[in-house]
Amino acid sequence: MRRLFGASGRTVTVALDQAMPRGVAPRLADIAPTYASIAAAGPDAITMFKGLAAAVFAHNTAPVPFIMKVSAFSADFHLTREAVVGTVDEALRLGADAVAVGISAGSSHQVEGFSELAAVTTRAAEVGMPVVCHAYPSGELWTEDKKGSTEAVLYAARAAAEIGVDVVKTWYTGSTAEFAKVVEGVPAIVVAAGGAKADNPLDVLRQAASVVEAGGYGVTAGRNVWGAVDPGKMVTALRAVVHDGERPETAAKLLD
Ligand SMILES: O=C(CO)COP(=O)(O)O
């Protein structure tokens, strides 16, 4: 856990796990320069599937703390059912520092999803491997008024914590006050996803500052890092906000 959370006790983790769920964006297709830019800026960890990790880390086993994603959804084909694509024991053998599992709360596949997560937390506890859960209320069973609400996000995040994960990564709920309700109701370390690509990079930094102000432990950001004009500079700016408490407007100057 100490490897994933810097000296400040917070994390700027970069998620490079999105080709399978969301399609092979050009920055992910041409992964070598994207990875090099991100890694050089020193994120606290990178979340990836094992095959990509094997490719980008090459023969250097641990240049950056590595969170191995062991489940995957595929938005265009199935948003609410995760494929199991790895195990805790594999992650151990590959030198991963943690495993990550996704759950889709409020879906007709919730029972299987929770059971699969529980199998991971049980094995991970036996071998001392931290578990990160990407816990989203992305199921189809939510009524229209509940979809995307703080109540739904809190439910997904709370379920993950109760299944015994160490870190819950979930959706930012729009304001410091609303995200604080999620943090307060979840007995685990809570971090926020970056979310859909923002038009203005300053908004990414403002969101990170709000997460920390709400009591969150940082961010696990994907599209707003690897999709940034300069991914490495975005990692540096996020680190300034999350670890050093820099104002977003000041940190944004690091993007120039
Ligand atoms: O961890 C993530 C995806 O698995 C976060 O991705 P986004 O920041 O793009 O939402």
PDB file of C-alpha atoms and ligand atoms in Angstrom:
ATOM      1  CA  MET A   1       0.000   0.000   0.000  1.00  0.00           C
ATOM      2  CA  ARG A   2       2.871   2.353   0.798  1.00  0.00           C
ATOM      3  CA  ARG A   3       4.139   2.019  -2.771  1.00  0.00           C
ATOM      4  CA  LEU A   4       0.782   3.193  -4.153  1.00  0.00           C
ATOM      5  CA  PHE A   5       0.429   6.213  -1.885  1.00  0.00           C
ATOM      6  CA  GLY A   6       3.234   8.755  -1.916  1.00  0.00           C
ATOM      7  CA  ALA A   7       4.844  10.551   0.992  1.00  0.00           C
ATOM      8  CA  SER A   8       1.665  12.599   1.435  1.00  0.00           C
ATOM      9  CA  GLY A   9      -0.384   9.429   1.837  1.00  0.00           C
ATOM     10  CA  ARG A  10      -2.280  10.215  -1.353  1.00  0.00           C
ATOM     11  CA  THR A  11      -2.093   8.872  -4.880  1.00  0.00           C
ATOM     12  CA  VAL A  12      -1.948  10.002  -8.470  1.00  0.00           C
ATOM     13  CA  THR A  13      -2.528   6.733 -10.286  1.00  0.00           C
ATOM     14  CA  VAL A  14      -2.863   6.564 -14.062  1.00  0.00           C
ATOM     15  CA  ALA A  15      -5.277   4.076 -15.622  1.00  0.00           C
ATOM     16  CA  LEU A  16      -4.085   2.638 -18.915  1.00  0.00           C
ATOM     17  CA  ASP A  17      -6.766  -0.062 -18.937  1.00  0.00           C
ATOM     18  CA  GLN A  18      -9.198   1.476 -21.353  1.00  0.00           C
ATOM     19  CA  ALA A  19      -8.507  -0.027 -24.762  1.00  0.00           C
ATOM     20  CA  MET A  20     -10.543  -3.144 -23.922  1.00  0.00           C
ATOM     21  CA  PRO A  21     -13.471  -1.347 -22.258  1.00  0.00           C
ATOM     22  CA  ARG A  22     -13.731   1.689 -24.511  1.00  0.00           C
ATOM     23  CA  GLY A  23     -11.863   1.110 -27.746  1.00  0.00           C
ATOM     24  CA  VAL A  24      -8.297   1.565 -28.933  1.00  0.00           C
ATOM     25  CA  ALA A  25      -7.845   5.353 -28.881  1.00  0.00           C
ATOM     26  CA  PRO A  26      -4.833   6.560 -30.925  1.00  0.00           C
ATOM     27  CA  ARG A  27      -2.850   7.379 -27.764  1.00  0.00           C
ATOM     28  CA  LEU A  28      -3.389   3.823 -26.534  1.00  0.00           C
ATOM     29  CA  ALA A  29      -2.625   2.288 -29.927  1.00  0.00           C
ATOM     30  CA  ASP A  30       0.729   4.105 -29.978  1.00  0.00           C
ATOM     31  CA  ILE A  31       1.373   3.119 -26.370  1.00  0.00           C
ATOM     32  CA  ALA A  32       5.195   3.409 -26.163  1.00  0.00           C
ATOM     33  CA  PRO A  33       5.440   7.244 -26.212  1.00  0.00           C
ATOM     34  CA  THR A  34       2.289   7.603 -24.101  1.00  0.00           C
ATOM     35  CA  TYR A  35       3.678   5.287 -21.443  1.00  0.00           C
ATOM     36  CA  ALA A  36       7.145   6.888 -21.585  1.00  0.00           C
ATOM     37  CA  SER A  37       5.728  10.374 -21.036  1.00  0.00           C
ATOM     38  CA  ILE A  38       3.584   9.227 -18.088  1.00  0.00           C
ATOM     39  CA  ALA A  39       6.248   7.069 -16.448  1.00  0.00           C
ATOM     40  CA  ALA A  40       8.880   9.817 -16.669  1.00  0.00           C
ATOM     41  CA  ALA A  41       6.613  12.140 -14.661  1.00  0.00           C
ATOM     42  CA  GLY A  42       6.497   9.673 -11.759  1.00  0.00           C
ATOM     43  CA  PRO A  43       2.879   8.727 -11.069  1.00  0.00           C
ATOM     44  CA  ASP A  44       2.345   6.776  -7.845  1.00  0.00           C
ATOM     45  CA  ALA A  45       1.092   3.774  -9.818  1.00  0.00           C
ATOM     46  CA  ILE A  46      -0.183   2.670 -13.215  1.00  0.00           C
ATOM     47  CA  THR A  47      -3.200   0.394 -13.636  1.00  0.00           C
ATOM     48  CA  MET A  48      -3.016  -1.976 -16.605  1.00  0.00           C
ATOM     49  CA  PHE A  49      -3.925  -5.434 -17.818  1.00  0.00           C
ATOM     50  CA  LYS A  50      -1.109  -7.972 -17.695  1.00  0.00           C
ATOM     51  CA  GLY A  51      -0.463  -8.113 -21.436  1.00  0.00           C
ATOM     52  CA  LEU A  52       0.068  -4.378 -21.745  1.00  0.00           C
ATOM     53  CA  ALA A  53       2.269  -4.355 -18.643  1.00  0.00           C
ATOM     54  CA  ALA A  54       4.434  -7.086 -20.131  1.00  0.00           C
ATOM     55  CA  ALA A  55       4.822  -4.984 -23.287  1.00  0.00           C
ATOM     56  CA  VAL A  56       5.521  -1.571 -21.756  1.00  0.00           C
ATOM     57  CA  PHE A  57       7.644  -2.690 -18.810  1.00  0.00           C
ATOM     58  CA  ALA A  58       9.693  -4.931 -21.124  1.00  0.00           C
ATOM     59  CA  HIS A  59      12.409  -6.530 -18.994  1.00  0.00           C
ATOM     60  CA  ASN A  60      12.297  -3.923 -16.243  1.00  0.00           C
ATOM     61  CA  THR A  61       9.967  -5.582 -13.763  1.00  0.00           C
ATOM     62  CA  ALA A  62       8.976  -2.642 -11.596  1.00  0.00           C
ATOM     63  CA  PRO A  63       9.840   0.793 -12.985  1.00  0.00           C
ATOM     64  CA  VAL A  64       6.527   2.173 -11.667  1.00  0.00           C
ATOM     65  CA  PRO A  65       4.232   0.598  -9.069  1.00  0.00           C
ATOM     66  CA  PHE A  66       1.883  -1.656 -11.023  1.00  0.00           C
ATOM     67  CA  ILE A  67      -1.765  -2.344 -10.279  1.00  0.00           C
ATOM     68  CA  MET A  68      -2.838  -5.347 -12.333  1.00  0.00           C
ATOM     69  CA  LYS A  69      -6.448  -5.139 -13.484  1.00  0.00           C
ATOM     70  CA  VAL A  70      -7.967  -8.606 -13.290  1.00  0.00           C
ATOM     71  CA  SER A  71     -11.450  -7.861 -14.644  1.00  0.00           C
ATOM     72  CA  ALA A  72     -12.704  -5.965 -17.677  1.00  0.00           C
ATOM     73  CA  PHE A  73     -15.981  -4.624 -18.988  1.00  0.00           C
ATOM     74  CA  SER A  74     -16.549  -3.697 -22.613  1.00  0.00           C
ATOM     75  CA  ALA A  75     -18.857  -0.693 -22.888  1.00  0.00           C
ATOM     76  CA  ASP A  76     -19.920  -1.137 -26.490  1.00  0.00           C
ATOM     77  CA  PHE A  77     -20.760  -4.788 -25.908  1.00  0.00           C
ATOM     78  CA  HIS A  78     -21.562  -5.201 -22.220  1.00  0.00           C
ATOM     79  CA  LEU A  79     -21.400  -2.402 -19.700  1.00  0.00           C
ATOM     80  CA  THR A  80     -22.489  -4.338 -16.645  1.00  0.00           C
ATOM     81  CA  ARG A  81     -20.743  -7.702 -16.823  1.00  0.00           C
ATOM     82  CA  GLU A  82     -17.022  -7.973 -16.133  1.00  0.00           C
ATOM     83  CA  ALA A  83     -14.872 -10.620 -17.747  1.00  0.00           C
ATOM     84  CA  VAL A  84     -12.375 -12.206 -15.340  1.00  0.00           C
ATOM     85  CA  VAL A  85      -9.036 -11.770 -17.106  1.00  0.00           C
ATOM     86  CA  GLY A  86      -6.461 -12.449 -14.405  1.00  0.00           C
ATOM     87  CA  THR A  87      -5.887 -13.761 -10.891  1.00  0.00           C
ATOM     88  CA  VAL A  88      -4.208 -12.663  -7.680  1.00  0.00           C
ATOM     89  CA  ASP A  89      -1.612 -15.430  -8.038  1.00  0.00           C
ATOM     90  CA  GLU A  90      -0.692 -14.281 -11.510  1.00  0.00           C
ATOM     91  CA  ALA A  91      -0.354 -10.725 -10.229  1.00  0.00           C
ATOM     92  CA  LEU A  92       1.991 -11.986  -7.501  1.00  0.00           C
ATOM     93  CA  ARG A  93       4.145 -13.842 -10.015  1.00  0.00           C
ATOM     94  CA  LEU A  94       4.283 -10.792 -12.299  1.00  0.00           C
ATOM     95  CA  GLY A  95       5.456  -8.535  -9.465  1.00  0.00           C
ATOM     96  CA  ALA A  96       2.301  -6.431  -9.270  1.00  0.00           C
ATOM     97  CA  ASP A  97       1.852  -4.218  -6.221  1.00  0.00           C
ATOM     98  CA  ALA A  98      -1.954  -4.605  -6.152  1.00  0.00           C
ATOM     99  CA  VAL A  99      -4.838  -5.981  -8.159  1.00  0.00           C
ATOM    100  CA  ALA A 100      -7.853  -4.029  -9.416  1.00  0.00           C
ATOM    101  CA  VAL A 101     -11.352  -5.365 -10.021  1.00  0.00           C
ATOM    102  CA  GLY A 102     -14.388  -3.560 -11.424  1.00  0.00           C
ATOM    103  CA  ILE A 103     -17.977  -3.936 -10.210  1.00  0.00           C
ATOM    104  CA  SER A 104     -21.148  -2.598 -11.728  1.00  0.00           C
ATOM    105  CA  ALA A 105     -23.627  -2.016  -8.904  1.00  0.00           C
ATOM    106  CA  GLY A 106     -27.311  -1.946  -9.768  1.00  0.00           C
ATOM    107  CA  SER A 107     -26.997  -4.347 -12.680  1.00  0.00           C
ATOM    108  CA  SER A 108     -28.754  -7.646 -13.242  1.00  0.00           C
ATOM    109  CA  HIS A 109     -25.277  -9.204 -12.957  1.00  0.00           C
ATOM    110  CA  GLN A 110     -24.567  -7.721  -9.530  1.00  0.00           C
ATOM    111  CA  VAL A 111     -24.617 -11.086  -7.745  1.00  0.00           C
ATOM    112  CA  GLU A 112     -21.908 -12.542  -9.998  1.00  0.00           C
ATOM    113  CA  GLY A 113     -19.898  -9.322  -9.851  1.00  0.00           C
ATOM    114  CA  PHE A 114     -19.920  -9.147  -6.080  1.00  0.00           C
ATOM    115  CA  SER A 115     -19.085 -12.868  -5.850  1.00  0.00           C
ATOM    116  CA  GLU A 116     -16.132 -12.482  -8.217  1.00  0.00           C
ATOM    117  CA  LEU A 117     -14.850  -9.504  -6.243  1.00  0.00           C
ATOM    118  CA  ALA A 118     -15.206 -11.475  -3.002  1.00  0.00           C
ATOM    119  CA  ALA A 119     -13.147 -14.347  -4.441  1.00  0.00           C
ATOM    120  CA  VAL A 120     -10.377 -11.850  -5.211  1.00  0.00           C
ATOM    121  CA  THR A 121     -10.456 -10.209  -1.771  1.00  0.00           C
ATOM    122  CA  THR A 122     -10.344 -13.624  -0.100  1.00  0.00           C
ATOM    123  CA  ARG A 123      -7.257 -14.785  -2.036  1.00  0.00           C
ATOM    124  CA  ALA A 124      -5.596 -11.357  -1.838  1.00  0.00           C
ATOM    125  CA  ALA A 125      -5.945 -11.328   1.951  1.00  0.00           C
ATOM    126  CA  GLU A 126      -4.229 -14.735   2.130  1.00  0.00           C
ATOM    127  CA  VAL A 127      -1.158 -13.445   0.302  1.00  0.00           C
ATOM    128  CA  GLY A 128      -1.131  -9.812   1.481  1.00  0.00           C
ATOM    129  CA  MET A 129      -1.994  -8.252  -1.879  1.00  0.00           C
ATOM    130  CA  PRO A 130      -3.915  -4.937  -1.781  1.00  0.00           C
ATOM    131  CA  VAL A 131      -7.179  -4.812  -3.759  1.00  0.00           C
ATOM    132  CA  VAL A 132      -8.441  -1.735  -5.581  1.00  0.00           C
ATOM    133  CA  CYS A 133     -12.068  -1.780  -6.705  1.00  0.00           C
ATOM    134  CA  HIS A 134     -13.343   0.338  -9.573  1.00  0.00           C
ATOM    135  CA  ALA A 135     -16.836   0.549  -8.091  1.00  0.00           C
ATOM    136  CA  TYR A 136     -19.423   2.164 -10.320  1.00  0.00           C
ATOM    137  CA  PRO A 137     -23.226   2.315 -10.124  1.00  0.00           C
ATOM    138  CA  SER A 138     -23.354   1.612 -13.845  1.00  0.00           C
ATOM    139  CA  GLY A 139     -26.101  -1.010 -13.731  1.00  0.00           C
ATOM    140  CA  GLU A 140     -29.268  -0.771 -15.790  1.00  0.00           C
ATOM    141  CA  LEU A 141     -31.621  -1.275 -12.829  1.00  0.00           C
ATOM    142  CA  TRP A 142     -31.327   2.191 -11.311  1.00  0.00           C
ATOM    143  CA  THR A 143     -34.410   4.358 -11.790  1.00  0.00           C
ATOM    144  CA  GLU A 144     -33.812   7.523 -13.831  1.00  0.00           C
ATOM    145  CA  ASP A 145     -33.765   9.755 -10.740  1.00  0.00           C
ATOM    146  CA  LYS A 146     -31.069   7.621  -9.059  1.00  0.00           C
ATOM    147  CA  LYS A 147     -28.690   7.161 -12.031  1.00  0.00           C
ATOM    148  CA  GLY A 148     -25.410   8.983 -11.335  1.00  0.00           C
ATOM    149  CA  SER A 149     -26.689  10.242  -7.966  1.00  0.00           C
ATOM    150  CA  THR A 150     -24.565  10.461  -4.830  1.00  0.00           C
ATOM    151  CA  GLU A 151     -26.815   7.786  -3.322  1.00  0.00           C
ATOM    152  CA  ALA A 152     -25.995   5.381  -6.167  1.00  0.00           C
ATOM    153  CA  VAL A 153     -22.257   6.128  -6.095  1.00  0.00           C
ATOM    154  CA  LEU A 154     -22.223   5.690  -2.312  1.00  0.00           C
ATOM    155  CA  TYR A 155     -24.014   2.341  -2.675  1.00  0.00           C
ATOM    156  CA  ALA A 156     -21.470   1.005  -5.191  1.00  0.00           C
ATOM    157  CA  ALA A 157     -18.493   2.280  -3.192  1.00  0.00           C
ATOM    158  CA  ARG A 158     -19.866   1.032   0.116  1.00  0.00           C
ATOM    159  CA  ALA A 159     -20.520  -2.435  -1.317  1.00  0.00           C
ATOM    160  CA  ALA A 160     -16.898  -2.671  -2.487  1.00  0.00           C
ATOM    161  CA  ALA A 161     -15.627  -1.628   0.939  1.00  0.00           C
ATOM    162  CA  GLU A 162     -17.840  -4.168   2.671  1.00  0.00           C
ATOM    163  CA  ILE A 163     -16.500  -6.920   0.401  1.00  0.00           C
ATOM    164  CA  GLY A 164     -13.113  -6.051   1.858  1.00  0.00           C
ATOM    165  CA  VAL A 165     -11.210  -4.015  -0.705  1.00  0.00           C
ATOM    166  CA  ASP A 166      -8.458  -1.654   0.431  1.00  0.00           C
ATOM    167  CA  VAL A 167      -9.057   1.155  -2.058  1.00  0.00           C
ATOM    168  CA  VAL A 168     -12.343   2.152  -3.689  1.00  0.00           C
ATOM    169  CA  LYS A 169     -12.146   4.134  -6.889  1.00  0.00           C
ATOM    170  CA  THR A 170     -15.456   5.614  -7.919  1.00  0.00           C
ATOM    171  CA  TRP A 171     -17.116   8.470  -9.804  1.00  0.00           C
ATOM    172  CA  TYR A 172     -16.687  12.029  -8.620  1.00  0.00           C
ATOM    173  CA  THR A 173     -20.128  13.247  -7.591  1.00  0.00           C
ATOM    174  CA  GLY A 174     -19.904  16.829  -8.819  1.00  0.00           C
ATOM    175  CA  SER A 175     -18.976  18.870  -5.744  1.00  0.00           C
ATOM    176  CA  THR A 176     -16.841  18.709  -2.624  1.00  0.00           C
ATOM    177  CA  ALA A 177     -19.914  18.443  -0.385  1.00  0.00           C
ATOM    178  CA  GLU A 178     -21.412  15.564  -2.412  1.00  0.00           C
ATOM    179  CA  PHE A 179     -18.121  13.670  -2.672  1.00  0.00           C
ATOM    180  CA  ALA A 180     -17.582  14.083   1.087  1.00  0.00           C
ATOM    181  CA  LYS A 181     -20.800  12.086   1.596  1.00  0.00           C
ATOM    182  CA  VAL A 182     -19.238   9.213  -0.359  1.00  0.00           C
ATOM    183  CA  VAL A 183     -15.932   9.425   1.531  1.00  0.00           C
ATOM    184  CA  GLU A 184     -17.692   9.540   4.904  1.00  0.00           C
ATOM    185  CA  GLY A 185     -19.931   6.558   4.139  1.00  0.00           C
ATOM    186  CA  VAL A 186     -17.189   4.227   2.898  1.00  0.00           C
ATOM    187  CA  PRO A 187     -14.908   2.380   5.350  1.00  0.00           C
ATOM    188  CA  ALA A 188     -11.964   2.182   2.923  1.00  0.00           C
ATOM    189  CA  ILE A 189      -9.594   4.572   1.164  1.00  0.00           C
ATOM    190  CA  VAL A 190     -11.610   6.431  -1.488  1.00  0.00           C
ATOM    191  CA  VAL A 191     -10.164   7.912  -4.680  1.00  0.00           C
ATOM    192  CA  ALA A 192     -11.944   9.363  -7.693  1.00  0.00           C
ATOM    193  CA  ALA A 193     -11.825   8.464 -11.358  1.00  0.00           C
ATOM    194  CA  GLY A 194     -10.896  11.261 -13.740  1.00  0.00           C
ATOM    195  CA  GLY A 195     -14.011  10.749 -15.834  1.00  0.00           C
ATOM    196  CA  ALA A 196     -14.801  11.726 -19.415  1.00  0.00           C
ATOM    197  CA  LYS A 197     -12.270  13.911 -21.220  1.00  0.00           C
ATOM    198  CA  ALA A 198     -12.651  17.508 -20.008  1.00  0.00           C
ATOM    199  CA  ASP A 199     -12.556  20.370 -22.531  1.00  0.00           C
ATOM    200  CA  ASN A 200     -10.498  22.471 -20.125  1.00  0.00           C
ATOM    201  CA  PRO A 201      -7.555  20.760 -18.336  1.00  0.00           C
ATOM    202  CA  LEU A 202      -7.962  23.199 -15.431  1.00  0.00           C
ATOM    203  CA  ASP A 203     -11.235  21.416 -14.635  1.00  0.00           C
ATOM    204  CA  VAL A 204      -9.299  18.145 -14.169  1.00  0.00           C
ATOM    205  CA  LEU A 205      -7.068  19.843 -11.596  1.00  0.00           C
ATOM    206  CA  ARG A 206     -10.034  21.522  -9.880  1.00  0.00           C
ATOM    207  CA  GLN A 207     -11.764  18.155  -9.577  1.00  0.00           C
ATOM    208  CA  ALA A 208      -8.633  16.602  -8.040  1.00  0.00           C
ATOM    209  CA  ALA A 209      -8.417  19.451  -5.515  1.00  0.00           C
ATOM    210  CA  SER A 210     -12.087  18.973  -4.626  1.00  0.00           C
ATOM    211  CA  VAL A 211     -11.586  15.219  -4.119  1.00  0.00           C
ATOM    212  CA  VAL A 212      -8.776  15.881  -1.652  1.00  0.00           C
ATOM    213  CA  GLU A 213     -10.750  18.623   0.114  1.00  0.00           C
ATOM    214  CA  ALA A 214     -13.613  16.148   0.496  1.00  0.00           C
ATOM    215  CA  GLY A 215     -11.294  13.729   2.291  1.00  0.00           C
ATOM    216  CA  GLY A 216     -10.483  11.563  -0.735  1.00  0.00           C
ATOM    217  CA  TYR A 217      -6.981  10.161  -1.138  1.00  0.00           C
ATOM    218  CA  GLY A 218      -6.372  11.302  -4.692  1.00  0.00           C
ATOM    219  CA  VAL A 219      -7.216  10.201  -8.206  1.00  0.00           C
ATOM    220  CA  THR A 220      -6.962   7.293 -10.588  1.00  0.00           C
ATOM    221  CA  ALA A 221      -7.258   9.108 -13.882  1.00  0.00           C
ATOM    222  CA  GLY A 222      -7.296   7.656 -17.375  1.00  0.00           C
ATOM    223  CA  ARG A 223      -8.667   9.676 -20.282  1.00  0.00           C
ATOM    224  CA  ASN A 224      -7.720  13.041 -18.823  1.00  0.00           C
ATOM    225  CA  VAL A 225      -4.105  11.922 -18.467  1.00  0.00           C
ATOM    226  CA  TRP A 226      -3.306   9.752 -21.487  1.00  0.00           C
ATOM    227  CA  GLY A 227      -5.622  11.923 -23.598  1.00  0.00           C
ATOM    228  CA  ALA A 228      -4.006  15.196 -22.418  1.00  0.00           C
ATOM    229  CA  VAL A 229      -1.967  17.360 -24.790  1.00  0.00           C
ATOM    230  CA  ASP A 230       1.106  16.273 -22.795  1.00  0.00           C
ATOM    231  CA  PRO A 231       0.339  13.268 -20.539  1.00  0.00           C
ATOM    232  CA  GLY A 232       3.521  13.667 -18.476  1.00  0.00           C
ATOM    233  CA  LYS A 233       2.809  17.332 -17.723  1.00  0.00           C
ATOM    234  CA  MET A 234      -0.698  16.400 -16.595  1.00  0.00           C
ATOM    235  CA  VAL A 235       0.774  13.857 -14.149  1.00  0.00           C
ATOM    236  CA  THR A 236       3.129  16.551 -12.828  1.00  0.00           C
ATOM    237  CA  ALA A 237       0.275  19.052 -12.402  1.00  0.00           C
ATOM    238  CA  LEU A 238      -1.934  16.471 -10.681  1.00  0.00           C
ATOM    239  CA  ARG A 239       0.917  15.586  -8.325  1.00  0.00           C
ATOM    240  CA  ALA A 240       1.272  19.279  -7.417  1.00  0.00           C
ATOM    241  CA  VAL A 241      -2.429  19.450  -6.490  1.00  0.00           C
ATOM    242  CA  VAL A 242      -2.805  16.057  -4.814  1.00  0.00           C
ATOM    243  CA  HIS A 243       0.545  15.748  -3.003  1.00  0.00           C
ATOM    244  CA  ASP A 244       1.639  19.350  -2.488  1.00  0.00           C
ATOM    245  CA  GLY A 245      -1.752  21.019  -2.034  1.00  0.00           C
ATOM    246  CA  GLU A 246      -1.039  23.432  -4.878  1.00  0.00           C
ATOM    247  CA  ARG A 247      -3.968  25.549  -6.091  1.00  0.00           C
ATOM    248  CA  PRO A 248      -5.340  24.226  -9.418  1.00  0.00           C
ATOM    249  CA  GLU A 249      -4.767  27.581 -11.122  1.00  0.00           C
ATOM    250  CA  THR A 250      -1.090  27.533 -10.060  1.00  0.00           C
ATOM    251  CA  ALA A 251      -0.614  23.872 -10.980  1.00  0.00           C
ATOM    252  CA  ALA A 252      -2.143  24.553 -14.406  1.00  0.00           C
ATOM    253  CA  LYS A 253       0.964  26.615 -15.241  1.00  0.00           C
ATOM    254  CA  LEU A 254       2.893  23.319 -15.214  1.00  0.00           C
ATOM    255  CA  LEU A 255       0.883  22.315 -18.297  1.00  0.00           C
ATOM    256  CA  ASP A 256       2.389  25.120 -20.450  1.00  0.00           C
TER     257      ASP A 256
HETATM  258  O1  LIG B   1      -9.530   3.837 -13.710  1.00  0.00           O
HETATM  259  C1  LIG B   1     -10.122   4.297 -14.665  1.00  0.00           C
HETATM  260  C2  LIG B   1     -10.627   3.389 -15.703  1.00  0.00           C
HETATM  261  O2  LIG B   1     -10.459   2.064 -15.333  1.00  0.00           O
HETATM  262  C3  LIG B   1     -10.349   5.767 -14.740  1.00  0.00           C
HETATM  263  O3  LIG B   1     -10.573   6.182 -16.013  1.00  0.00           O
HETATM  264  P1  LIG B   1     -11.149   7.641 -16.346  1.00  0.00           P
HETATM  265  O4  LIG B   1     -10.344   8.621 -15.505  1.00  0.00           O
HETATM  266  O5  LIG B   1     -10.902   7.838 -17.800  1.00  0.00           O
HETATM  267  O6  LIG B   1     -12.574   7.672 -15.957  1.00  0.00           O
END
